[in-house]
Coordinates of N, CA and C and ligand atoms in Angstrom, one line a residue:
X1 N 49.2 -3.1 -61.9 CA 48.4 -4.0 -61.2 C 47.0 -4.0 -61.8
X2 N 46.4 -5.2 -62.0 CA 45.0 -5.2 -62.5 C 44.1 -5.4 -61.3
X3 N 42.9 -5.5 -61.6 CA 41.9 -5.6 -60.5 C 42.0 -6.9 -59.7
X4 N 42.4 -7.9 -60.4 CA 42.5 -9.2 -59.8 C 43.6 -9.2 -58.7
X5 N 44.8 -8.5 -59.1 CA 45.9 -8.4 -58.2 C 45.5 -7.6 -56.9
X6 N 44.8 -6.5 -57.2 CA 44.3 -5.7 -56.1 C 43.5 -6.5 -55.1
X7 N 42.6 -7.3 -55.7 CA 41.7 -8.1 -54.9 C 42.5 -9.1 -54.0
X8 N 43.5 -9.6 -54.7 CA 44.3 -10.6 -53.9 C 45.0 -9.9 -52.7
X9 N 45.5 -8.7 -53.0 CA 46.2 -8.0 -51.9 C 45.2 -7.6 -50.8
X10 N 44.1 -7.1 -51.2 CA 43.1 -6.7 -50.2 C 42.7 -8.0 -49.4
X11 N 42.5 -9.1 -50.1 CA 42.2 -10.3 -49.5 C 43.2 -10.7 -48.5
X12 N 44.5 -10.6 -48.9 CA 45.6 -11.0 -48.0 C 45.6 -10.1 -46.8
X13 N 45.4 -8.8 -47.0 CA 45.4 -7.9 -45.8 C 44.3 -8.2 -44.9
X14 N 43.1 -8.5 -45.4 CA 42.0 -8.8 -44.6 C 42.2 -10.1 -43.8
X15 N 42.8 -11.1 -44.5 CA 43.1 -12.3 -43.8 C 44.1 -12.1 -42.7
X16 N 45.1 -11.3 -43.0 CA 46.1 -11.0 -41.9 C 45.5 -10.4 -40.7
X17 N 44.6 -9.4 -41.0 CA 43.9 -8.7 -39.9 C 43.1 -9.7 -39.1
X18 N 42.4 -10.6 -39.8 CA 41.6 -11.5 -39.1 C 42.4 -12.4 -38.2
X19 N 43.5 -12.9 -38.8 CA 44.4 -13.8 -38.0 C 44.9 -13.1 -36.8
X20 N 45.3 -11.8 -37.0 CA 45.8 -11.1 -35.8 C 44.7 -10.9 -34.8
X21 N 43.6 -10.5 -35.3 CA 42.5 -10.2 -34.4 C 42.1 -11.4 -33.6
X22 N 41.9 -12.6 -34.3 CA 41.5 -13.8 -33.6 C 42.6 -14.3 -32.7
X23 N 43.8 -14.1 -33.2 CA 45.0 -14.5 -32.4 C 45.0 -13.8 -31.1
X24 N 44.7 -12.5 -31.2 CA 44.7 -11.7 -29.9 C 43.6 -12.2 -29.0
X25 N 42.5 -12.5 -29.6 CA 41.3 -12.9 -28.8 C 41.7 -14.2 -28.1
X26 N 42.3 -15.1 -28.9 CA 42.7 -16.4 -28.3 C 43.7 -16.2 -27.1
X27 N 44.7 -15.2 -27.4 CA 45.6 -15.0 -26.3 C 45.0 -14.3 -25.1
X28 N 44.0 -13.4 -25.4 CA 43.3 -12.8 -24.3 C 42.6 -13.9 -23.4
X29 N 42.0 -14.8 -24.1 CA 41.3 -15.9 -23.4 C 42.3 -16.8 -22.6
X30 N 43.4 -17.1 -23.4 CA 44.4 -18.0 -22.8 C 45.1 -17.4 -21.6
X31 N 45.4 -16.1 -21.7 CA 46.3 -15.5 -20.7 C 45.6 -14.7 -19.7
X32 N 44.3 -14.7 -19.8 CA 43.6 -13.9 -18.8 C 43.8 -14.5 -17.4
X33 N 44.3 -13.6 -16.5 CA 44.7 -14.1 -15.2 C 43.5 -14.3 -14.3
X34 N 42.6 -13.3 -14.4 CA 41.4 -13.5 -13.5 C 40.2 -13.0 -14.3
X35 N 39.1 -13.6 -14.0 CA 37.9 -13.2 -14.7 C 37.5 -11.8 -14.2
X36 N 36.9 -11.1 -15.1 CA 36.3 -9.8 -14.6 C 35.2 -10.1 -13.6
X37 N 35.0 -9.2 -12.7 CA 34.1 -9.3 -11.6 C 32.7 -9.6 -12.1
X38 N 32.3 -8.8 -13.1 CA 31.0 -9.0 -13.7 C 31.1 -9.2 -15.2
X39 N 30.3 -10.0 -15.7 CA 30.3 -10.2 -17.2 C 29.8 -9.0 -17.9
X40 N 30.4 -8.7 -19.0 CA 29.9 -7.5 -19.8 C 30.4 -6.2 -19.2
X41 N 29.8 -5.1 -19.7 CA 30.2 -3.8 -19.2 C 29.3 -3.4 -18.0
X42 N 29.9 -2.7 -17.1 CA 29.1 -2.2 -16.0 C 28.3 -0.9 -16.5
X43 N 27.1 -1.1 -16.8 CA 26.3 0.0 -17.2 C 25.8 0.8 -16.1
X44 N 25.7 2.1 -16.2 CA 25.2 2.9 -15.1 C 23.7 2.8 -14.9
X45 N 23.3 1.7 -14.4 CA 21.9 1.5 -14.2 C 21.7 1.3 -12.7
X46 N 20.8 2.1 -12.2 CA 20.5 2.0 -10.7 C 19.4 1.0 -10.6
X47 N 19.6 0.0 -9.7 CA 18.6 -1.0 -9.5 C 17.4 -0.4 -8.8
X48 N 16.2 -0.6 -9.4 CA 15.0 -0.2 -8.8 C 14.4 -1.3 -8.1
X49 N 14.2 -1.2 -6.8 CA 13.6 -2.3 -6.0 C 12.1 -2.3 -6.3
X50 N 11.5 -3.5 -6.6 CA 10.1 -3.6 -6.8 C 9.4 -3.2 -5.5
X51 N 8.4 -2.3 -5.6 CA 7.7 -1.9 -4.4 C 7.0 -3.0 -3.8
X52 N 6.4 -3.9 -4.6 CA 5.6 -4.9 -4.0 C 6.4 -6.0 -3.3
X53 N 7.7 -6.0 -3.6 CA 8.5 -7.0 -2.9 C 8.8 -6.6 -1.4
X54 N 8.6 -5.4 -1.1 CA 8.9 -5.0 0.3 C 7.7 -5.3 1.2
X55 N 8.0 -5.8 2.4 CA 6.8 -6.1 3.3 C 6.2 -4.8 3.7
X56 N 4.9 -4.8 3.9 CA 4.2 -3.6 4.4 C 4.7 -3.2 5.7
X57 N 5.0 -1.9 5.8 CA 5.6 -1.4 7.1 C 4.5 -1.6 8.2
X58 N 4.9 -1.8 9.4 CA 4.0 -2.0 10.5 C 3.1 -0.8 10.6
X59 N 1.8 -1.0 10.8 CA 0.9 0.1 10.9 C 1.0 0.7 12.2
X60 N 1.1 2.0 12.2 CA 1.2 2.8 13.5 C -0.1 3.6 13.7
X61 N -1.0 3.0 14.5 CA -2.3 3.7 14.7 C -2.1 5.0 15.4
X62 N -1.1 5.1 16.3 CA -0.9 6.3 17.1 C -0.5 7.5 16.2
X63 N 0.2 7.1 15.1 CA 0.6 8.2 14.2 C -0.6 8.8 13.4
X64 N -1.6 7.9 13.2 CA -2.8 8.4 12.5 C -3.6 9.3 13.5
X65 N -3.7 8.8 14.7 CA -4.5 9.6 15.7 C -3.8 10.9 15.9
X66 N -2.5 11.0 15.8 CA -1.7 12.2 16.0 C -2.1 13.2 14.9
X67 N -2.5 12.7 13.7 CA -2.8 13.6 12.6 C -4.2 14.2 12.8
X68 N -5.0 13.6 13.6 CA -6.4 13.9 13.7 C -6.8 15.4 14.0
X69 N -6.1 16.0 15.0 CA -6.5 17.4 15.2 C -6.4 18.3 14.0
X70 N -5.5 18.0 13.1 CA -5.4 18.9 11.9 C -6.0 18.2 10.6
X71 N -6.8 17.2 10.8 CA -7.3 16.4 9.7 C -8.4 17.2 9.0
X72 N -8.7 16.8 7.7 CA -9.6 17.5 6.9 C -10.9 16.7 6.8
X73 N -11.9 17.1 7.5 CA -13.2 16.3 7.5 C -13.9 16.3 6.2
X74 N -13.7 17.4 5.4 CA -14.3 17.4 4.0 C -13.8 16.3 3.2
X75 N -12.4 16.1 3.2 CA -11.8 15.0 2.5 C -12.3 13.7 3.1
X76 N -12.5 13.7 4.4 CA -13.0 12.5 5.1 C -14.4 12.1 4.6
X77 N -15.2 13.0 4.3 CA -16.5 12.7 3.7 C -16.4 12.0 2.4
X78 N -15.4 12.5 1.6 CA -15.1 11.8 0.3 C -14.7 10.4 0.5
X79 N -13.8 10.2 1.5 CA -13.4 8.8 1.8 C -14.5 8.0 2.3
X80 N -15.4 8.6 3.0 CA -16.6 7.8 3.6 C -17.6 7.4 2.5
X81 N -17.5 7.9 1.3 CA -18.4 7.5 0.3 C -18.3 6.0 0.0
X82 N -17.0 5.5 0.2 CA -16.8 4.1 0.0 C -17.6 3.3 1.0
X83 N -17.8 3.8 2.2 CA -18.5 3.1 3.3 C -20.0 3.1 3.1
X84 N -20.5 4.1 2.3 CA -21.9 4.2 2.2 C -22.6 3.1 1.5
X85 N -21.8 2.3 0.8 CA -22.4 1.1 0.2 C -23.0 0.2 1.3
X86 N -22.5 0.3 2.5 CA -22.9 -0.6 3.6 C -23.3 0.1 4.9
X87 N -23.0 1.4 5.0 CA -23.3 2.1 6.3 C -24.1 3.3 6.0
X88 N -25.1 3.6 6.9 CA -25.7 5.0 6.9 C -25.0 5.8 8.0
X89 N -24.8 7.1 7.8 CA -24.1 7.9 8.8 C -25.0 8.7 9.7
X90 N -26.3 8.8 9.3 CA -27.2 9.8 9.9 C -27.9 9.2 11.2
X91 N -28.3 10.2 12.0 CA -29.0 9.8 13.2 C -30.3 9.0 12.9
X92 N -30.4 7.9 13.5 CA -31.6 7.0 13.3 C -31.6 6.3 11.9
X93 N -30.4 6.4 11.2 CA -30.3 5.8 9.9 C -30.5 4.2 10.0
X94 N -30.8 3.6 8.9 CA -31.0 2.2 8.9 C -29.7 1.4 8.9
X95 N -29.8 0.2 9.5 CA -28.7 -0.7 9.3 C -28.8 -1.3 7.9
X96 N -27.7 -1.3 7.2 CA -27.7 -1.9 5.8 C -26.9 -3.2 6.0
X97 N -25.9 -3.4 5.1 CA -25.1 -4.6 5.2 C -24.3 -4.5 6.5
X98 N -23.9 -3.2 6.8 CA -23.2 -2.9 8.1 C -24.1 -2.0 9.0
X99 N -23.8 -1.9 10.2 CA -24.6 -1.1 11.2 C -24.6 0.4 10.9
X100 N -25.6 1.1 11.3 CA -25.6 2.5 11.3 C -24.5 3.1 12.1
X101 N -23.8 4.1 11.7 CA -22.6 4.6 12.3 C -22.8 5.9 13.1
X102 N -24.1 6.3 13.3 CA -24.3 7.5 14.1 C -23.8 7.2 15.6
X103 N -22.9 8.1 16.1 CA -22.4 8.0 17.4 C -21.5 6.8 17.7
X104 N -20.9 6.3 16.6 CA -20.0 5.2 16.7 C -18.7 5.5 17.5
X105 N -18.2 6.7 17.4 CA -16.9 7.0 18.1 C -17.2 7.0 19.6
X106 N -16.5 6.2 20.3 CA -16.7 6.1 21.7 C -17.7 5.2 22.2
X107 N -18.4 4.6 21.2 CA -19.5 3.6 21.5 C -18.9 2.3 21.8
X108 N -19.6 1.5 22.6 CA -19.2 0.2 22.9 C -19.2 -0.6 21.6
X109 N -18.2 -1.4 21.4 CA -18.1 -2.2 20.1 C -19.3 -3.2 20.0
X110 N -19.8 -3.2 18.8 CA -20.9 -4.2 18.4 C -22.2 -3.9 19.2
X111 N -22.6 -2.6 19.3 CA -23.8 -2.3 20.0 C -24.8 -1.4 19.2
X112 N -24.7 -1.4 17.9 CA -25.8 -0.6 17.2 C -27.1 -1.4 17.3
X113 N -28.1 -0.7 17.8 CA -29.4 -1.5 18.0 C -29.9 -2.2 16.8
X114 N -30.3 -3.4 16.9 CA -30.9 -4.2 15.9 C -29.9 -4.7 14.8
X115 N -28.6 -4.6 15.0 CA -27.7 -5.2 14.0 C -27.1 -6.5 14.5
X116 N -27.1 -7.5 13.6 CA -26.6 -8.8 13.9 C -25.1 -8.9 13.6
X117 N -24.3 -8.7 14.6 CA -22.8 -8.7 14.4 C -22.3 -10.1 14.3
X118 N -21.1 -10.2 13.7 CA -20.4 -11.5 13.7 C -20.0 -11.8 15.1
X119 N -19.7 -13.1 15.3 CA -19.2 -13.6 16.6 C -17.9 -12.9 16.9
X120 N -17.1 -12.7 15.8 CA -15.8 -12.1 16.0 C -15.9 -10.7 16.6
X121 N -16.9 -9.9 16.0 CA -17.1 -8.5 16.5 C -17.7 -8.5 17.9
X122 N -18.6 -9.4 18.1 CA -19.3 -9.5 19.4 C -18.2 -9.8 20.5
X123 N -17.2 -10.6 20.1 CA -16.2 -11.0 21.0 C -15.0 -10.0 21.2
X124 N -15.1 -8.9 20.4 CA -14.0 -8.0 20.5 C -14.3 -7.0 21.6
X125 N -13.5 -6.9 22.6 CA -13.9 -6.1 23.8 C -13.6 -4.6 23.6
X126 N -14.2 -3.8 24.5 CA -13.9 -2.4 24.5 C -14.8 -1.5 23.7
X127 N -14.4 -0.3 23.6 CA -15.2 0.7 22.9 C -14.4 1.2 21.6
X128 N -15.0 1.9 20.8 CA -14.4 2.4 19.6 C -13.6 3.7 19.9
X129 N -12.4 3.5 20.5 CA -11.5 4.7 20.7 C -10.9 5.0 19.3
X130 N -10.3 6.2 19.3 CA -9.6 6.6 18.0 C -8.7 5.5 17.5
X131 N -7.9 5.0 18.5 CA -6.9 4.0 18.1 C -7.5 2.7 17.5
X132 N -8.6 2.3 18.2 CA -9.3 1.0 17.8 C -9.9 1.3 16.4
X133 N -10.5 2.4 16.2 CA -11.1 2.7 14.9 C -10.0 2.8 13.8
X134 N -8.9 3.4 14.1 CA -7.8 3.5 13.1 C -7.3 2.2 12.7
X135 N -7.1 1.3 13.7 CA -6.6 -0.1 13.4 C -7.7 -0.8 12.6
X136 N -8.9 -0.8 13.0 CA -10.0 -1.5 12.3 C -10.2 -1.0 10.9
X137 N -10.1 0.3 10.7 CA -10.4 0.9 9.4 C -9.2 0.8 8.5
X138 N -8.0 0.6 9.0 CA -6.8 0.4 8.2 C -6.8 -1.0 7.7
X139 N -7.1 -2.0 8.5 CA -7.1 -3.4 8.1 C -8.1 -4.2 8.9
X140 N -9.4 -4.2 8.5 CA -10.5 -4.8 9.3 C -10.2 -6.2 9.7
X141 N -9.7 -7.1 8.7 CA -9.5 -8.5 9.1 C -8.3 -8.7 10.0
X142 N -7.3 -7.8 9.9 CA -6.1 -7.9 10.8 C -6.5 -7.5 12.2
X143 N -7.3 -6.4 12.3 CA -7.7 -5.9 13.6 C -8.7 -6.8 14.3
X144 N -9.7 -7.2 13.6 CA -10.7 -8.1 14.1 C -10.8 -9.4 13.2
X145 N -10.0 -10.3 13.5 CA -10.0 -11.5 12.6 C -11.4 -12.2 12.6
X146 N -11.9 -12.4 11.5 CA -13.2 -13.0 11.4 C -14.4 -12.0 11.3
X147 N -14.0 -10.7 11.2 CA -15.1 -9.7 11.0 C -15.8 -10.0 9.7
X148 N -17.1 -9.6 9.7 CA -17.8 -9.8 8.4 C -17.7 -8.6 7.5
X149 N -17.0 -7.5 7.9 CA -16.9 -6.3 7.1 C -16.0 -6.6 5.9
X150 N -16.6 -6.7 4.7 CA -15.8 -7.0 3.5 C -15.2 -5.7 2.9
X151 N -14.2 -5.2 3.5 CA -13.6 -4.0 3.1 C -12.1 -4.0 3.3
X152 N -11.3 -3.7 2.3 CA -9.8 -3.9 2.4 C -9.2 -3.0 3.3
X153 N -9.8 -1.8 3.6 CA -9.2 -0.9 4.6 C -8.6 0.4 3.9
X154 N -8.5 1.4 4.7 CA -8.0 2.7 4.1 C -6.5 2.7 4.5
X155 N -5.6 2.6 3.4 CA -4.2 2.4 3.7 C -3.4 3.7 3.8
X156 N -4.0 4.8 3.3 CA -3.3 6.0 3.4 C -3.5 6.7 4.7
X157 N -2.5 7.0 5.5 CA -2.7 7.5 6.9 C -3.4 8.9 6.9
X158 N -3.1 9.7 5.9 CA -3.8 11.0 5.9 C -5.3 10.8 5.6
X159 N -5.6 10.0 4.6 CA -7.0 9.7 4.3 C -7.7 9.1 5.5
X160 N -7.0 8.3 6.2 CA -7.6 7.6 7.4 C -7.9 8.6 8.5
X161 N -6.9 9.5 8.7 CA -7.1 10.6 9.7 C -8.3 11.5 9.3
X162 N -8.4 11.8 8.0 CA -9.5 12.7 7.5 C -10.8 12.0 7.7
X163 N -10.8 10.7 7.5 CA -12.0 9.9 7.7 C -12.5 9.9 9.1
X164 N -11.5 9.8 10.0 CA -11.9 9.9 11.5 C -12.4 11.2 11.8
X165 N -11.8 12.3 11.2 CA -12.3 13.7 11.5 C -13.7 13.8 11.0
X166 N -14.1 13.2 9.9 CA -15.5 13.2 9.5 C -16.4 12.4 10.4
X167 N -15.9 11.2 10.8 CA -16.7 10.4 11.7 C -17.0 11.0 13.1
X168 N -16.0 11.9 13.5 CA -16.2 12.6 14.7 C -17.5 13.4 14.8
X169 N -17.9 13.9 13.6 CA -19.2 14.7 13.5 C -20.4 13.8 13.6
X170 N -20.3 12.5 13.6 CA -21.5 11.7 13.6 C -21.9 11.4 15.1
X171 N -22.4 12.5 15.7 CA -22.8 12.4 17.1 C -23.5 13.7 17.5
X172 N -24.3 13.6 18.6 CA -25.0 14.9 19.0 C -23.9 15.9 19.4
X173 N -22.8 15.4 20.1 CA -21.7 16.3 20.4 C -20.5 15.7 19.7
X174 N -19.6 16.5 19.1 CA -18.4 15.9 18.5 C -17.6 15.1 19.5
X175 N -17.2 14.0 19.2 CA -16.3 13.2 20.1 C -15.1 13.9 20.4
X176 N -14.6 13.9 21.7 CA -13.4 14.6 22.0 C -12.2 14.2 21.2
X177 N -11.4 15.2 20.9 CA -10.2 14.9 20.1 C -9.1 14.3 21.1
X178 N -8.2 13.6 20.5 CA -7.1 13.0 21.3 C -6.3 14.1 22.0
X179 N -5.9 13.8 23.2 CA -5.1 14.8 24.0 C -3.7 14.7 23.5
Ligands
HEC1 C1 -19.0 -4.2 2.1 C2 -19.7 -3.6 3.2 C3 -18.9 -2.6 4.1 C4 -18.1 -1.6 3.7 C5 -17.8 -1.1 2.4 C6 -17.7 -1.0 5.0 N1 -18.2 -1.7 6.0 FE1 -18.0 -1.2 8.0 N2 -19.0 -2.9 8.5 C7 -19.6 -3.7 7.6 C8 -20.2 -4.9 8.4 C9 -20.9 -6.1 7.8 C10 -19.9 -4.6 9.7 C11 -20.2 -5.6 10.9 C12 -18.9 -6.4 11.1 C13 -19.0 -7.6 12.0 O1 -20.1 -7.8 12.6 O2 -18.0 -8.3 12.0 C14 -19.2 -3.4 9.8 C15 -18.7 -2.8 11.0 C16 -18.2 -1.5 11.0 C17 -17.8 -0.8 12.3 C18 -18.1 -1.3 13.7 C19 -19.4 -0.8 14.1 C20 -19.9 -1.2 15.5 O3 -21.1 -0.8 15.7 O4 -19.2 -1.8 16.2 C21 -17.3 0.4 11.9 C22 -16.8 1.5 12.8 C23 -17.3 0.4 10.5 N3 -17.8 -0.7 10.0 C24 -16.9 1.5 9.7 C25 -16.7 1.5 8.3 C26 -16.1 2.6 7.6 C27 -15.7 3.9 8.2 C28 -16.1 2.2 6.3 C29 -15.5 2.9 5.1 C30 -14.1 3.3 5.2 C31 -16.7 0.9 6.2 N4 -17.1 0.5 7.5 C32 -16.9 0.1 5.1 C33 -19.7 -3.6 6.3 C34 -19.0 -2.7 5.5

């Protein structure tokens, strides 16, 4: 056999294989009784749910207040640094964009002397209990719709409890802890 013969044989074999293979495919398609459940291979991939797609869990102010007795006021001071752009914490401190916060825990809402509150805040009844503070500082505009405090809120419950533990010190006597 010369090279040309070999090529012809190889060509014939390849052609035969091609015909068989494509014939099998045609038969597969033709005789397939039911479609596979899913197209392609089932790869072992676990679906990761996008975090942002989940609705924010309902905020539980009582759960934050429950953390307060063991909260870390030093970390709370760190959290409070965000507030200092608008609030002074010291006794007799000035009102800035927001009112001075000395003695705010347990104080009647919207009563820092000389501060011009929004109508929303003036219309919000009651005093700053731990729970009211937790709600307002978690989501200011949700707790007091129309408030002028431009702050997104402290979303981490531990940080929020720590912040309250720090604010507890802003008074002549520390505000009583929750029972
Ligand atoms: C961008 C400025 C700004 C920042 C930041 C800010 N606040 Fe305020 N805050 C305000 C303003 C303005 C008001 C008055 C709101 C109103 O009248 O509606 C206010 C009101 C309050 C009140 C109610 C006081 C009262 O006398 O009734 C509390 C409590 C308070 N802020 C705490 C905080 C804490 C704690 C932080 C940080 C976690 C913070 N704020 C961050 C501007 C700010």
